[in-house]
Structures are given as C-alpha cells and as structure tokens.
mmCIF file of C-alpha atoms in Angstrom:
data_model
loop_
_atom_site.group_PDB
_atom_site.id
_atom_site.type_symbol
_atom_site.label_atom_id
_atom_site.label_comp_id
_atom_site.label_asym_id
_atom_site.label_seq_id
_atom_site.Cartn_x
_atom_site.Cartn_y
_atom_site.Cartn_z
ATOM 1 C CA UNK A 134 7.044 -52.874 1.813
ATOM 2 C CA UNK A 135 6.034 -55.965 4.088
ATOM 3 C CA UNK A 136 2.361 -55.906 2.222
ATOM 4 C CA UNK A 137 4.630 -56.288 -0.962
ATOM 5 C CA UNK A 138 6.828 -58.954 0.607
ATOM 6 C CA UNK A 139 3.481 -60.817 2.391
ATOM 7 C CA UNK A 140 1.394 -60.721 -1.555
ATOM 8 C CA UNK A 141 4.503 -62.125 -3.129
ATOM 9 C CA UNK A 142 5.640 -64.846 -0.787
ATOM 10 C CA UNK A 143 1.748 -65.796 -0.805
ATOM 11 C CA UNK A 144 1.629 -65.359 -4.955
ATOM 12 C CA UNK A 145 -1.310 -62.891 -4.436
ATOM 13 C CA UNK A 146 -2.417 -60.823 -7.366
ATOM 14 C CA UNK A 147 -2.681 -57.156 -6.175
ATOM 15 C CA UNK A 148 -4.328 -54.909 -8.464
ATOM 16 C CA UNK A 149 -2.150 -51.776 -9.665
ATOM 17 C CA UNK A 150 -4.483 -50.221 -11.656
ATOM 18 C CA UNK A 151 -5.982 -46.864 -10.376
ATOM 19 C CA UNK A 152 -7.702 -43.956 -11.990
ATOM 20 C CA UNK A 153 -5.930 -41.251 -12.126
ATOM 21 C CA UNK A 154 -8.261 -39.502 -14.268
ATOM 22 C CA UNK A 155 -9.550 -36.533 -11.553
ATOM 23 C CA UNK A 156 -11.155 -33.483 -13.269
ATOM 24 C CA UNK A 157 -10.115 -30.639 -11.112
ATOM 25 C CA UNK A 158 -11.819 -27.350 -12.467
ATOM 26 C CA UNK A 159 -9.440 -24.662 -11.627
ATOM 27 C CA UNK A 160 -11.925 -21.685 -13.070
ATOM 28 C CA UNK A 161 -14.502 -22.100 -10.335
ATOM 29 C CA UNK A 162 -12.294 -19.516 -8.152
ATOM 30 C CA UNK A 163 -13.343 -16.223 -9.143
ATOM 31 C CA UNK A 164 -10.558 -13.414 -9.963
ATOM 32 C CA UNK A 165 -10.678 -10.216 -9.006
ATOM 33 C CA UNK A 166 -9.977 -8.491 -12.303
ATOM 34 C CA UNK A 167 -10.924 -4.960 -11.297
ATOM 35 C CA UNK A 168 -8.403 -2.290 -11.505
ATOM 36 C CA UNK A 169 -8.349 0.575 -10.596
ATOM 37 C CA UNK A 170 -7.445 2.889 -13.511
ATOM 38 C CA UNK A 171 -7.949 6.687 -12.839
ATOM 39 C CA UNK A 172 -5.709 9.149 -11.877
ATOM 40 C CA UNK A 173 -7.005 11.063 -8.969
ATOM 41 C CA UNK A 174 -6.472 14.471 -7.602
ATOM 42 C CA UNK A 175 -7.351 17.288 -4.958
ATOM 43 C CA UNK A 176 -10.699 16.335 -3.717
ATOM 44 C CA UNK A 177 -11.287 13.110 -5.114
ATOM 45 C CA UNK A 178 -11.649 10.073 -2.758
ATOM 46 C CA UNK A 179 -10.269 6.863 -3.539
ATOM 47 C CA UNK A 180 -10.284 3.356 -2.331
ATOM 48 C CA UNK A 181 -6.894 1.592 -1.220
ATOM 49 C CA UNK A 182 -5.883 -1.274 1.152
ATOM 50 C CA UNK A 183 -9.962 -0.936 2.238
ATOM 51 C CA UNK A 184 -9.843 2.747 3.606
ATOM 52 C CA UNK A 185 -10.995 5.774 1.697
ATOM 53 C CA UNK A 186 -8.131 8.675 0.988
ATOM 54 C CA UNK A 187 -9.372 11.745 0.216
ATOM 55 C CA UNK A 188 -6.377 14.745 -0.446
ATOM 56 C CA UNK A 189 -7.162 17.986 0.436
ATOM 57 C CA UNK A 190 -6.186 21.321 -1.465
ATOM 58 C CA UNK A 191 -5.448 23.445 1.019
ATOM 59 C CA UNK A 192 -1.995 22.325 1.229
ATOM 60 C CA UNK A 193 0.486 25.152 3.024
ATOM 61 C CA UNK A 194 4.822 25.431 2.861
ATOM 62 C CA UNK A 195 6.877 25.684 5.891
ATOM 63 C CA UNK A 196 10.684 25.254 5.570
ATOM 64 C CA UNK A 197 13.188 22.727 7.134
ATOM 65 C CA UNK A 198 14.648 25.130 10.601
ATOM 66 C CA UNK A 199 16.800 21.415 11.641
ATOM 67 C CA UNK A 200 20.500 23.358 11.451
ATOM 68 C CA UNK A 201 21.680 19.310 11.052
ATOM 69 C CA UNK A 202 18.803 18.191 8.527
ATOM 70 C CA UNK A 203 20.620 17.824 5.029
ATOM 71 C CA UNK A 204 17.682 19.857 3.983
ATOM 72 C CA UNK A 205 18.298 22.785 5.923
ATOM 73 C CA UNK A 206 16.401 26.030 4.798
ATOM 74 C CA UNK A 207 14.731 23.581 2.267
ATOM 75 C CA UNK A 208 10.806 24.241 1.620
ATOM 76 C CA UNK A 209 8.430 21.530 2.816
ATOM 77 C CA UNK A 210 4.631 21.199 0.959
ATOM 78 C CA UNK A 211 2.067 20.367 4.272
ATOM 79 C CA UNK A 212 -0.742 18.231 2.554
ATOM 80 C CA UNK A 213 -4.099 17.587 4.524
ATOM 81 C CA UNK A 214 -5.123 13.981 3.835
ATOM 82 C CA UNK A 215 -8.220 12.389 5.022
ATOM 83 C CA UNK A 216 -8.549 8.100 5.371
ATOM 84 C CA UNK A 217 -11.517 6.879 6.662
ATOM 85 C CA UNK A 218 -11.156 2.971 7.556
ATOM 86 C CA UNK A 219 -13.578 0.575 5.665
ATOM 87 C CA UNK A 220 -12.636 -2.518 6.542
ATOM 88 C CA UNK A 221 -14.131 -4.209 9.765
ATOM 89 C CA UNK A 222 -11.175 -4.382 10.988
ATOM 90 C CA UNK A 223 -9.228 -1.869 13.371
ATOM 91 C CA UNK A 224 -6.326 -0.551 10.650
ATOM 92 C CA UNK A 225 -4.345 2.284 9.223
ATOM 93 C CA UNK A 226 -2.215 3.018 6.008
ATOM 94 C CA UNK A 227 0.858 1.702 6.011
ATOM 95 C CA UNK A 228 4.079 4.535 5.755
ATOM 96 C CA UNK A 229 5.553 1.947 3.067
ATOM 97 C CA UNK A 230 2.674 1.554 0.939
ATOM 98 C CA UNK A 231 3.231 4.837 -1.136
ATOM 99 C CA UNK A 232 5.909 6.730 -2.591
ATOM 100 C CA UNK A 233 6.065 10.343 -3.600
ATOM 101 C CA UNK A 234 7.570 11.854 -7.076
ATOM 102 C CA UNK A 235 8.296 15.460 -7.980
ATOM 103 C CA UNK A 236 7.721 17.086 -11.360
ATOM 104 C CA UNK A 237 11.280 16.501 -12.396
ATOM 105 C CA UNK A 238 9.985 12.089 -12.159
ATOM 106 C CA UNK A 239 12.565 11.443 -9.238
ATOM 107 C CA UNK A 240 11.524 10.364 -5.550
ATOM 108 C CA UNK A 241 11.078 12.970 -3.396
ATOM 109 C CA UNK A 242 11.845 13.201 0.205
ATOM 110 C CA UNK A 243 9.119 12.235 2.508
ATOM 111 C CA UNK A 244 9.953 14.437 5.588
ATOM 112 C CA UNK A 245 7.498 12.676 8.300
ATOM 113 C CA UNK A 246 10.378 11.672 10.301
ATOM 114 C CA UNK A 247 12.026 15.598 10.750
ATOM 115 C CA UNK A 248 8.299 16.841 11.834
ATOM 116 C CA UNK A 249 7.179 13.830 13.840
ATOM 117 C CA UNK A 250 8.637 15.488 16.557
ATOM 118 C CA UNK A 251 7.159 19.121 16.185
ATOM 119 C CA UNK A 252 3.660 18.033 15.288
ATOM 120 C CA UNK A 253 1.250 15.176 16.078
ATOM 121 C CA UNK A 254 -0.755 15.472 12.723
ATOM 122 C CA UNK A 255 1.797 13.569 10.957
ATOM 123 C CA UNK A 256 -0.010 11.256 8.787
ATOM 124 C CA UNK A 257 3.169 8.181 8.746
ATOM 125 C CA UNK A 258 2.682 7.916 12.262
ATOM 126 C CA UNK A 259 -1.148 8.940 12.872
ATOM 127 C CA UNK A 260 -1.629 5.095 13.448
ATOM 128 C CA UNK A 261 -4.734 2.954 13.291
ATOM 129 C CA UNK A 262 -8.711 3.749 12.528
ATOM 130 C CA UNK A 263 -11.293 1.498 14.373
ATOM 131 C CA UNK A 264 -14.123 0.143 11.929
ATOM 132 C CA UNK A 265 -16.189 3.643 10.165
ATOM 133 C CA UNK A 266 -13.657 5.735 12.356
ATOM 134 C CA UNK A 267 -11.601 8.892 10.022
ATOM 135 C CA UNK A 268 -9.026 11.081 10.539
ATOM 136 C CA UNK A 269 -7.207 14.141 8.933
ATOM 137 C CA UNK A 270 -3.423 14.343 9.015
ATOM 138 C CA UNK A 271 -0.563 15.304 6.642
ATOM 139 C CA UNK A 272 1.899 14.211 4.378
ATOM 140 C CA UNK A 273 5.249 16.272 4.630
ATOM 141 C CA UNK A 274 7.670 16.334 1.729
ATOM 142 C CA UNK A 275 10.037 18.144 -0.306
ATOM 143 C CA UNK A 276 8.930 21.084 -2.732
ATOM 144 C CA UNK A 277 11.036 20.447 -5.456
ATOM 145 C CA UNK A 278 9.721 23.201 -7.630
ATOM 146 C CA UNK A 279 6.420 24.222 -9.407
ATOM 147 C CA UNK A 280 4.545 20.956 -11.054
ATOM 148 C CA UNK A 281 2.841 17.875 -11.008
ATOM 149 C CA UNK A 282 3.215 15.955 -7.500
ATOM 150 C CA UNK A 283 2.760 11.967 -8.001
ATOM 151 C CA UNK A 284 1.548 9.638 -5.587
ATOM 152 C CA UNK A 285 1.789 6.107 -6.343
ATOM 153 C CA UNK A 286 0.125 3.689 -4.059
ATOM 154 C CA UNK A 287 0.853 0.182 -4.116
ATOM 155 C CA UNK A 288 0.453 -2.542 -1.324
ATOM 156 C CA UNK A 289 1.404 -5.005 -4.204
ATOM 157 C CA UNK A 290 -1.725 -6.208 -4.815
ATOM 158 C CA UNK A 291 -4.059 -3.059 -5.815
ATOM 159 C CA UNK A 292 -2.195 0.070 -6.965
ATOM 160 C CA UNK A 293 -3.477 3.571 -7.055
ATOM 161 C CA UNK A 294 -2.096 6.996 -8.376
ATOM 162 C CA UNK A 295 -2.883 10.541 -7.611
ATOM 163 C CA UNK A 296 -1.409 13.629 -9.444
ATOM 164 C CA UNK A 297 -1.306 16.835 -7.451
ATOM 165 C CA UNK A 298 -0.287 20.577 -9.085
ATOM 166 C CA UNK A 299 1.671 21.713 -6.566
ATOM 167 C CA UNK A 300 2.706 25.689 -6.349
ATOM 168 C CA UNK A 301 3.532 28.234 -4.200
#
C-alpha cells in the first residue's frame, strides 16, 4: 500500500503487466496403476501393505468354552497365516486392514479378542516384523457353515482378496 501511495503522489508509471503464462506439466509424476487383480487361496502368497501373506491349509476347529461369550458353544475355524515383512522398515499388519465374510456374504466374527488370552499365536496381536523377519500365527473366526471364506484386504490404497473353502 505505501509503494502504491509513494508511485502515485510521485506520478510514477509502475508496470502491471506480468506473465502469467507458467506451463506446469502435471503428467511428469508417475501413477502407480498396478492392481492387484487375482483372487488368492490356500498356499498362495500375496503382497499387501509391503509384507508377504501366505494362508496355510491346515486350518483346525475348536469351539467358544467363554460361558459369557455371546458365542458360547459356537465353532471357531484356527487358520495358520504366514507374513513375512518386506519393507525396510520394522512393521506388522494392521488388525483393521482386513475383514472376514462367510459363505452366506455377511461379516463374520473375528474372535482374536476371546483367544488372545488363551494363546499367544494370535495373529491381531502378533505385533511387528523387523526388515526380512516372518512369522506364523492365526486368524480366529466364526464357522458359519460349509463354504467359501472371503478375505478382503484393504489399507485403502491397495486392496487384496483371498477365497478360502472352508469345511469340517
């Protein structure tokens, strides 16, 4: 404001005209554009969140003996699961990165929390992998009956799904 009041008062011609014209070329950035798009099952290792998952198919039942579990007497599939940490960086899977669906489509219940207690090869809490390191653990949940078992991955920016026939 006082360089405007100092040009007028001395009649001085300031020159307003500036190029605007910058060429900003937003395409240099490259975009990752790969997805993953099979559907993976027993055996089959996998890449998510930069650590390798690997389910195993020797999966075993046990049943819910909690008298004050609202799944009392229900039966629980015990599924080995192997993650091996790629990154360079100490890390783990994150408990809310997946979500597990019975044959009838619906969520089932993840039951980590009722045999966290009982066992220390709960894969929710198994917790982080040093650079290379690996680890097996398991993933507790409902058996809702005879089927297809889907795990959908998603850290919401790569997703991943695994289909697992499930039967006792």
């Amino acid at each position: 404001m006082l360089l405007f009041t100092i040009a007028t008062l001395c009649d001085y011609d300031y020159d307003y005209d500036y190029d605007y014209d910058y060429d900003y070329d937003y395409d240099d950035e490259e975009e990752d554009t790969s997805t993953d798009t099979g559907v993976y099952g027993f055996g089959d290792s996998f890449d998510f969140d930069e650590l390798e998952i690997t389910f195993g198919s020797d999966y075993t039942f046990t049943t819910v003996d909690n008298q004050y579990s609202e799944h009392y007497g229900k039966d629980v599939v015990k599924v080995p699961v192997t993650i091996t940490n790629n990154s360079t960086d100490t890390h783990g899977l994150n408990m809310f990165y997946y979500t597990i669906y019975g044959p009838s489509g619906t969520k089932v219940s993840n039951m980590a929390t009722l045999f966290y207690f009982d066992n220390d090869d709960v894969l929710d809490y198994a917790g982080d992998l040093r650079s290379g390191a690996s680890y097996t653990k398991y993933m507790y949940f409902i058996y809702e009956s005879a089927g297809t078992y889907v795990f959908e991955f998603d850290n919401y920016s790569e997703e991943v799904e695994v289909e697992l026939e499930i039967s006792k």
